[in-house]
Amino acid sequence: MPTPDSLVELADYVEAALGQAVVARTLAFGELTFQVVPEQIVAVAKFLREDVQCQFHCLMDLCGVDYPDRAQRFDVVYHFLSLTGNHRIRIKLAVAEGGAVPSLVDEFRAAGWFEREAYDLYGISFSGHPDLRRILTDYGFEGHPLRKDFPLTGFVEVRYDDELKQVVYEPVQLQQEFRSFDFMSPWEGVDYVLPGDEKAGEKGGGE
């Protein structure tokens, strides 16, 4: 496992090499994170992959994060792995709604699917992507379901109509209200009286 000292050395080395491309860096809980300038993400990724001290050859994940009240609404987060150095590094950048982030497809083939997911679920565009289209939602889906202002129920529901012999789209109709659940262990019991328990108490008291 990488030691804290080795992570600090790596952080210092990467920050010095990337220069003005770095906006900020943090090292917490054994994880190294760099905030970078969006326009420099391709150069940053290429450096992390090709530099002999880094060798982050694996793009493990790419995802979006939504901050609706922020001017640059979205974060795009990349996770890279160096098998040689047994290090992981997180790269973040901020982008406004309607903005575009340079695609990493030419540097990491795995970015193709990840960027399509971020586009589909958050509406984040990636310039230079060869096939940027939805990948998880249905045909004709409107909106981006992981945005925080998107309703949990969605707007339409899909079902197969046996009479029409086709898939139909209908407005969402909830058969019951959302239930309130607690997260107590069933083995510990609950503090409130469950429906029907008051009758058992009355019977026990009478005997």
PDB file of C-alpha atoms in Angstrom:
ATOM      1  CA  MET A   1       0.000   0.000   0.000  1.00  0.00           C
ATOM      2  CA  PRO A   2       1.225   3.550  -0.724  1.00  0.00           C
ATOM      3  CA  THR A   3       2.428   5.394   2.366  1.00  0.00           C
ATOM      4  CA  PRO A   4       1.358   8.948   3.260  1.00  0.00           C
ATOM      5  CA  ASP A   5       4.903  10.145   2.515  1.00  0.00           C
ATOM      6  CA  SER A   6       4.834   8.585  -0.951  1.00  0.00           C
ATOM      7  CA  LEU A   7       1.490  10.245  -1.693  1.00  0.00           C
ATOM      8  CA  VAL A   8       2.838  13.631  -0.615  1.00  0.00           C
ATOM      9  CA  GLU A   9       5.877  13.130  -2.843  1.00  0.00           C
ATOM     10  CA  LEU A  10       3.620  12.180  -5.753  1.00  0.00           C
ATOM     11  CA  ALA A  11       1.363  15.174  -5.110  1.00  0.00           C
ATOM     12  CA  ASP A  12       4.325  17.564  -5.062  1.00  0.00           C
ATOM     13  CA  TYR A  13       5.736  16.047  -8.236  1.00  0.00           C
ATOM     14  CA  VAL A  14       2.443  16.174 -10.161  1.00  0.00           C
ATOM     15  CA  GLU A  15       1.632  19.710  -9.027  1.00  0.00           C
ATOM     16  CA  ALA A  16       5.055  20.988 -10.032  1.00  0.00           C
ATOM     17  CA  ALA A  17       4.849  19.292 -13.420  1.00  0.00           C
ATOM     18  CA  LEU A  18       1.333  20.445 -14.292  1.00  0.00           C
ATOM     19  CA  GLY A  19       1.886  24.018 -13.160  1.00  0.00           C
ATOM     20  CA  GLN A  20      -1.010  26.366 -13.944  1.00  0.00           C
ATOM     21  CA  ALA A  21      -3.270  23.494 -15.009  1.00  0.00           C
ATOM     22  CA  VAL A  22      -3.787  22.759 -11.294  1.00  0.00           C
ATOM     23  CA  VAL A  23      -6.424  24.798  -9.472  1.00  0.00           C
ATOM     24  CA  ALA A  24      -6.168  23.035  -6.109  1.00  0.00           C
ATOM     25  CA  ARG A  25      -5.036  19.810  -4.503  1.00  0.00           C
ATOM     26  CA  THR A  26      -6.107  17.880  -1.426  1.00  0.00           C
ATOM     27  CA  LEU A  27      -4.777  14.824   0.350  1.00  0.00           C
ATOM     28  CA  ALA A  28      -7.293  13.340   2.776  1.00  0.00           C
ATOM     29  CA  PHE A  29      -8.111   9.832   3.999  1.00  0.00           C
ATOM     30  CA  GLY A  30      -5.253   8.445   1.943  1.00  0.00           C
ATOM     31  CA  GLU A  31      -6.728   9.808  -1.301  1.00  0.00           C
ATOM     32  CA  LEU A  32      -5.065  12.332  -3.599  1.00  0.00           C
ATOM     33  CA  THR A  33      -7.302  14.786  -5.476  1.00  0.00           C
ATOM     34  CA  PHE A  34      -6.430  17.492  -7.983  1.00  0.00           C
ATOM     35  CA  GLN A  35      -8.809  20.168  -9.247  1.00  0.00           C
ATOM     36  CA  VAL A  36      -7.696  21.158 -12.759  1.00  0.00           C
ATOM     37  CA  VAL A  37      -8.579  23.645 -15.483  1.00  0.00           C
ATOM     38  CA  PRO A  38     -11.173  22.007 -17.779  1.00  0.00           C
ATOM     39  CA  GLU A  39      -9.374  23.022 -20.968  1.00  0.00           C
ATOM     40  CA  GLN A  40      -6.247  21.192 -19.770  1.00  0.00           C
ATOM     41  CA  ILE A  41      -7.826  17.833 -18.962  1.00  0.00           C
ATOM     42  CA  VAL A  42      -6.419  16.091 -22.062  1.00  0.00           C
ATOM     43  CA  ALA A  43      -2.885  17.329 -21.345  1.00  0.00           C
ATOM     44  CA  VAL A  44      -3.262  16.337 -17.679  1.00  0.00           C
ATOM     45  CA  ALA A  45      -4.488  12.834 -18.536  1.00  0.00           C
ATOM     46  CA  LYS A  46      -1.717  12.359 -21.098  1.00  0.00           C
ATOM     47  CA  PHE A  47       0.917  13.417 -18.565  1.00  0.00           C
ATOM     48  CA  LEU A  48      -0.437  11.088 -15.880  1.00  0.00           C
ATOM     49  CA  ARG A  49      -0.369   8.181 -18.323  1.00  0.00           C
ATOM     50  CA  GLU A  50       2.998   8.761 -19.984  1.00  0.00           C
ATOM     51  CA  ASP A  51       5.202  10.208 -17.242  1.00  0.00           C
ATOM     52  CA  VAL A  52       7.601   7.601 -15.885  1.00  0.00           C
ATOM     53  CA  GLN A  53       6.954   8.667 -12.277  1.00  0.00           C
ATOM     54  CA  CYS A  54       3.184   8.397 -12.654  1.00  0.00           C
ATOM     55  CA  GLN A  55       2.198   5.666 -15.143  1.00  0.00           C
ATOM     56  CA  PHE A  56      -1.543   6.001 -14.519  1.00  0.00           C
ATOM     57  CA  HIS A  57      -2.439   3.726 -17.409  1.00  0.00           C
ATOM     58  CA  CYS A  58      -5.968   2.868 -16.241  1.00  0.00           C
ATOM     59  CA  LEU A  59      -8.984   5.170 -16.282  1.00  0.00           C
ATOM     60  CA  MET A  60     -11.128   3.383 -13.704  1.00  0.00           C
ATOM     61  CA  ASP A  61     -14.124   5.697 -13.602  1.00  0.00           C
ATOM     62  CA  LEU A  62     -15.575   8.977 -14.781  1.00  0.00           C
ATOM     63  CA  CYS A  63     -18.694  10.450 -13.226  1.00  0.00           C
ATOM     64  CA  GLY A  64     -20.605  13.683 -12.731  1.00  0.00           C
ATOM     65  CA  VAL A  65     -21.687  15.534  -9.600  1.00  0.00           C
ATOM     66  CA  ASP A  66     -24.509  18.093  -9.591  1.00  0.00           C
ATOM     67  CA  TYR A  67     -24.421  21.333  -7.589  1.00  0.00           C
ATOM     68  CA  PRO A  68     -27.570  23.190  -8.776  1.00  0.00           C
ATOM     69  CA  ASP A  69     -26.868  26.396  -6.807  1.00  0.00           C
ATOM     70  CA  ARG A  70     -23.352  26.818  -8.181  1.00  0.00           C
ATOM     71  CA  ALA A  71     -22.457  28.900 -11.250  1.00  0.00           C
ATOM     72  CA  GLN A  72     -20.364  26.045 -12.598  1.00  0.00           C
ATOM     73  CA  ARG A  73     -23.057  23.538 -11.849  1.00  0.00           C
ATOM     74  CA  PHE A  74     -21.267  20.245 -12.513  1.00  0.00           C
ATOM     75  CA  ASP A  75     -18.081  18.536 -11.447  1.00  0.00           C
ATOM     76  CA  VAL A  76     -16.597  15.900 -13.712  1.00  0.00           C
ATOM     77  CA  VAL A  77     -14.550  13.435 -11.659  1.00  0.00           C
ATOM     78  CA  TYR A  78     -11.928  11.064 -13.076  1.00  0.00           C
ATOM     79  CA  HIS A  79     -10.275   8.204 -11.205  1.00  0.00           C
ATOM     80  CA  PHE A  80      -6.943   6.907 -12.483  1.00  0.00           C
ATOM     81  CA  LEU A  81      -4.965   3.866 -11.314  1.00  0.00           C
ATOM     82  CA  SER A  82      -1.245   3.186 -11.593  1.00  0.00           C
ATOM     83  CA  LEU A  83      -0.605  -0.543 -11.357  1.00  0.00           C
ATOM     84  CA  THR A  84       3.138   0.098 -11.425  1.00  0.00           C
ATOM     85  CA  GLY A  85       3.168   2.461  -8.475  1.00  0.00           C
ATOM     86  CA  ASN A  86       0.054   1.064  -6.768  1.00  0.00           C
ATOM     87  CA  HIS A  87      -1.359   4.600  -6.617  1.00  0.00           C
ATOM     88  CA  ARG A  88      -4.747   6.081  -7.315  1.00  0.00           C
ATOM     89  CA  ILE A  89      -5.439   9.704  -8.170  1.00  0.00           C
ATOM     90  CA  ARG A  90      -8.660  11.659  -8.525  1.00  0.00           C
ATOM     91  CA  ILE A  91      -8.919  14.518 -11.023  1.00  0.00           C
ATOM     92  CA  LYS A  92     -11.815  16.975 -10.815  1.00  0.00           C
ATOM     93  CA  LEU A  93     -12.933  19.849 -12.975  1.00  0.00           C
ATOM     94  CA  ALA A  94     -15.912  22.197 -12.886  1.00  0.00           C
ATOM     95  CA  VAL A  95     -18.134  22.983 -15.862  1.00  0.00           C
ATOM     96  CA  ALA A  96     -21.205  25.166 -16.253  1.00  0.00           C
ATOM     97  CA  GLU A  97     -24.522  23.892 -17.572  1.00  0.00           C
ATOM     98  CA  GLY A  98     -24.368  24.000 -21.352  1.00  0.00           C
ATOM     99  CA  GLY A  99     -20.569  23.934 -21.328  1.00  0.00           C
ATOM    100  CA  ALA A 100     -18.421  21.183 -22.819  1.00  0.00           C
ATOM    101  CA  VAL A 101     -15.427  19.245 -21.543  1.00  0.00           C
ATOM    102  CA  PRO A 102     -12.728  17.924 -23.920  1.00  0.00           C
ATOM    103  CA  SER A 103     -13.170  14.199 -24.459  1.00  0.00           C
ATOM    104  CA  LEU A 104     -10.524  11.707 -23.313  1.00  0.00           C
ATOM    105  CA  VAL A 105     -11.519   9.030 -25.830  1.00  0.00           C
ATOM    106  CA  ASP A 106      -8.323   9.437 -27.835  1.00  0.00           C
ATOM    107  CA  GLU A 107      -6.228   8.926 -24.701  1.00  0.00           C
ATOM    108  CA  PHE A 108      -8.342   6.318 -22.866  1.00  0.00           C
ATOM    109  CA  ARG A 109     -10.787   4.178 -24.825  1.00  0.00           C
ATOM    110  CA  ALA A 110     -12.735   3.472 -21.619  1.00  0.00           C
ATOM    111  CA  ALA A 111     -13.744   7.144 -21.519  1.00  0.00           C
ATOM    112  CA  GLY A 112     -16.148   6.548 -24.404  1.00  0.00           C
ATOM    113  CA  TRP A 113     -18.747   4.748 -22.292  1.00  0.00           C
ATOM    114  CA  PHE A 114     -18.139   6.814 -19.175  1.00  0.00           C
ATOM    115  CA  GLU A 115     -18.611  10.111 -21.016  1.00  0.00           C
ATOM    116  CA  ARG A 116     -21.827   8.854 -22.596  1.00  0.00           C
ATOM    117  CA  GLU A 117     -23.139   7.986 -19.120  1.00  0.00           C
ATOM    118  CA  ALA A 118     -22.322  11.474 -17.816  1.00  0.00           C
ATOM    119  CA  TYR A 119     -23.997  12.999 -20.863  1.00  0.00           C
ATOM    120  CA  ASP A 120     -27.075  10.818 -20.464  1.00  0.00           C
ATOM    121  CA  LEU A 121     -27.542  11.178 -16.708  1.00  0.00           C
ATOM    122  CA  TYR A 122     -26.354  14.771 -16.179  1.00  0.00           C
ATOM    123  CA  GLY A 123     -26.392  16.435 -19.595  1.00  0.00           C
ATOM    124  CA  ILE A 124     -22.643  17.133 -19.529  1.00  0.00           C
ATOM    125  CA  SER A 125     -21.255  17.446 -23.066  1.00  0.00           C
ATOM    126  CA  PHE A 126     -17.827  16.215 -24.155  1.00  0.00           C
ATOM    127  CA  SER A 127     -16.345  17.907 -27.191  1.00  0.00           C
ATOM    128  CA  GLY A 128     -14.585  15.575 -29.607  1.00  0.00           C
ATOM    129  CA  HIS A 129     -16.467  12.470 -28.537  1.00  0.00           C
ATOM    130  CA  PRO A 130     -17.104  10.308 -31.618  1.00  0.00           C
ATOM    131  CA  ASP A 131     -20.545   9.049 -30.592  1.00  0.00           C
ATOM    132  CA  LEU A 132     -22.048  11.172 -27.811  1.00  0.00           C
ATOM    133  CA  ARG A 133     -25.582   9.872 -27.316  1.00  0.00           C
ATOM    134  CA  ARG A 134     -27.665   8.367 -24.543  1.00  0.00           C
ATOM    135  CA  ILE A 135     -26.597   4.996 -23.217  1.00  0.00           C
ATOM    136  CA  LEU A 136     -28.820   4.105 -20.210  1.00  0.00           C
ATOM    137  CA  THR A 137     -32.181   5.835 -20.620  1.00  0.00           C
ATOM    138  CA  ASP A 138     -34.888   4.803 -23.053  1.00  0.00           C
ATOM    139  CA  TYR A 139     -35.443   6.092 -26.587  1.00  0.00           C
ATOM    140  CA  GLY A 140     -37.007   9.550 -26.572  1.00  0.00           C
ATOM    141  CA  PHE A 141     -36.251  10.085 -22.874  1.00  0.00           C
ATOM    142  CA  GLU A 142     -36.387  13.743 -21.857  1.00  0.00           C
ATOM    143  CA  GLY A 143     -34.266  15.263 -19.120  1.00  0.00           C
ATOM    144  CA  HIS A 144     -31.319  13.915 -17.169  1.00  0.00           C
ATOM    145  CA  PRO A 145     -32.312  11.650 -14.253  1.00  0.00           C
ATOM    146  CA  LEU A 146     -29.338  12.210 -11.910  1.00  0.00           C
ATOM    147  CA  ARG A 147     -29.731  15.966 -11.776  1.00  0.00           C
ATOM    148  CA  LYS A 148     -30.937  16.997  -8.348  1.00  0.00           C
ATOM    149  CA  ASP A 149     -33.911  18.917  -9.755  1.00  0.00           C
ATOM    150  CA  PHE A 150     -35.191  15.827 -11.599  1.00  0.00           C
ATOM    151  CA  PRO A 151     -38.129  14.188  -9.742  1.00  0.00           C
ATOM    152  CA  LEU A 152     -37.483  10.783  -8.199  1.00  0.00           C
ATOM    153  CA  THR A 153     -40.526   9.352  -9.944  1.00  0.00           C
ATOM    154  CA  GLY A 154     -39.624  10.725 -13.353  1.00  0.00           C
ATOM    155  CA  PHE A 155     -42.267  12.114 -15.700  1.00  0.00           C
ATOM    156  CA  VAL A 156     -43.425   9.027 -17.607  1.00  0.00           C
ATOM    157  CA  GLU A 157     -43.638   5.315 -16.983  1.00  0.00           C
ATOM    158  CA  VAL A 158     -43.210   2.556 -19.523  1.00  0.00           C
ATOM    159  CA  ARG A 159     -45.219  -0.643 -19.729  1.00  0.00           C
ATOM    160  CA  TYR A 160     -46.211  -3.262 -22.265  1.00  0.00           C
ATOM    161  CA  ASP A 161     -49.864  -3.076 -23.262  1.00  0.00           C
ATOM    162  CA  ASP A 162     -51.142  -6.584 -23.936  1.00  0.00           C
ATOM    163  CA  GLU A 163     -54.144  -5.310 -25.919  1.00  0.00           C
ATOM    164  CA  LEU A 164     -52.175  -2.958 -28.131  1.00  0.00           C
ATOM    165  CA  LYS A 165     -49.274  -5.429 -28.309  1.00  0.00           C
ATOM    166  CA  GLN A 166     -46.735  -2.647 -27.901  1.00  0.00           C
ATOM    167  CA  VAL A 167     -44.827  -0.628 -25.355  1.00  0.00           C
ATOM    168  CA  VAL A 168     -46.709   2.462 -24.211  1.00  0.00           C
ATOM    169  CA  TYR A 169     -45.598   5.583 -22.371  1.00  0.00           C
ATOM    170  CA  GLU A 170     -47.906   7.110 -19.768  1.00  0.00           C
ATOM    171  CA  PRO A 171     -47.670   9.868 -17.129  1.00  0.00           C
ATOM    172  CA  VAL A 172     -46.499   8.538 -13.775  1.00  0.00           C
ATOM    173  CA  GLN A 173     -49.378   7.580 -11.484  1.00  0.00           C
ATOM    174  CA  LEU A 174     -48.431   6.654  -7.931  1.00  0.00           C
ATOM    175  CA  GLN A 175     -50.732   4.114  -6.350  1.00  0.00           C
ATOM    176  CA  GLN A 176     -49.754   5.237  -2.856  1.00  0.00           C
ATOM    177  CA  GLU A 177     -47.838   8.005  -1.192  1.00  0.00           C
ATOM    178  CA  PHE A 178     -44.158   7.644  -0.437  1.00  0.00           C
ATOM    179  CA  ARG A 179     -43.679   5.792   2.808  1.00  0.00           C
ATOM    180  CA  SER A 180     -41.466   6.966   5.633  1.00  0.00           C
ATOM    181  CA  PHE A 181     -38.970   4.314   6.692  1.00  0.00           C
ATOM    182  CA  ASP A 182     -36.612   4.243   9.627  1.00  0.00           C
ATOM    183  CA  PHE A 183     -33.265   2.520   9.435  1.00  0.00           C
ATOM    184  CA  MET A 184     -33.272   0.831  12.847  1.00  0.00           C
ATOM    185  CA  SER A 185     -32.201  -2.763  13.031  1.00  0.00           C
ATOM    186  CA  PRO A 186     -35.235  -5.081  13.297  1.00  0.00           C
ATOM    187  CA  TRP A 187     -33.349  -6.993  15.982  1.00  0.00           C
ATOM    188  CA  GLU A 188     -33.212  -3.963  18.238  1.00  0.00           C
ATOM    189  CA  GLY A 189     -36.901  -3.219  18.004  1.00  0.00           C
ATOM    190  CA  VAL A 190     -38.569   0.162  17.698  1.00  0.00           C
ATOM    191  CA  ASP A 191     -39.606   2.782  20.238  1.00  0.00           C
ATOM    192  CA  TYR A 192     -43.036   3.490  18.780  1.00  0.00           C
ATOM    193  CA  VAL A 193     -46.138   1.287  18.962  1.00  0.00           C
ATOM    194  CA  LEU A 194     -46.822  -0.685  15.801  1.00  0.00           C
ATOM    195  CA  PRO A 195     -50.449  -1.032  14.633  1.00  0.00           C
ATOM    196  CA  GLY A 196     -52.067  -3.884  16.542  1.00  0.00           C
ATOM    197  CA  ASP A 197     -49.562  -3.899  19.403  1.00  0.00           C
ATOM    198  CA  GLU A 198     -51.889  -1.857  21.614  1.00  0.00           C
ATOM    199  CA  LYS A 199     -54.405  -4.700  21.506  1.00  0.00           C
ATOM    200  CA  ALA A 200     -51.817  -7.203  22.653  1.00  0.00           C
ATOM    201  CA  GLY A 201     -50.958  -4.876  25.539  1.00  0.00           C
ATOM    202  CA  GLU A 202     -54.596  -4.597  26.602  1.00  0.00           C
ATOM    203  CA  LYS A 203     -55.020  -8.378  26.521  1.00  0.00           C
ATOM    204  CA  GLY A 204     -51.893  -8.938  28.560  1.00  0.00           C
ATOM    205  CA  GLY A 205     -52.934  -6.347  31.135  1.00  0.00           C
ATOM    206  CA  GLY A 206     -56.368  -7.969  31.577  1.00  0.00           C
ATOM    207  CA  GLU A 207     -54.900 -11.323  32.388  1.00  0.00           C
TER     208      GLU A 207
END
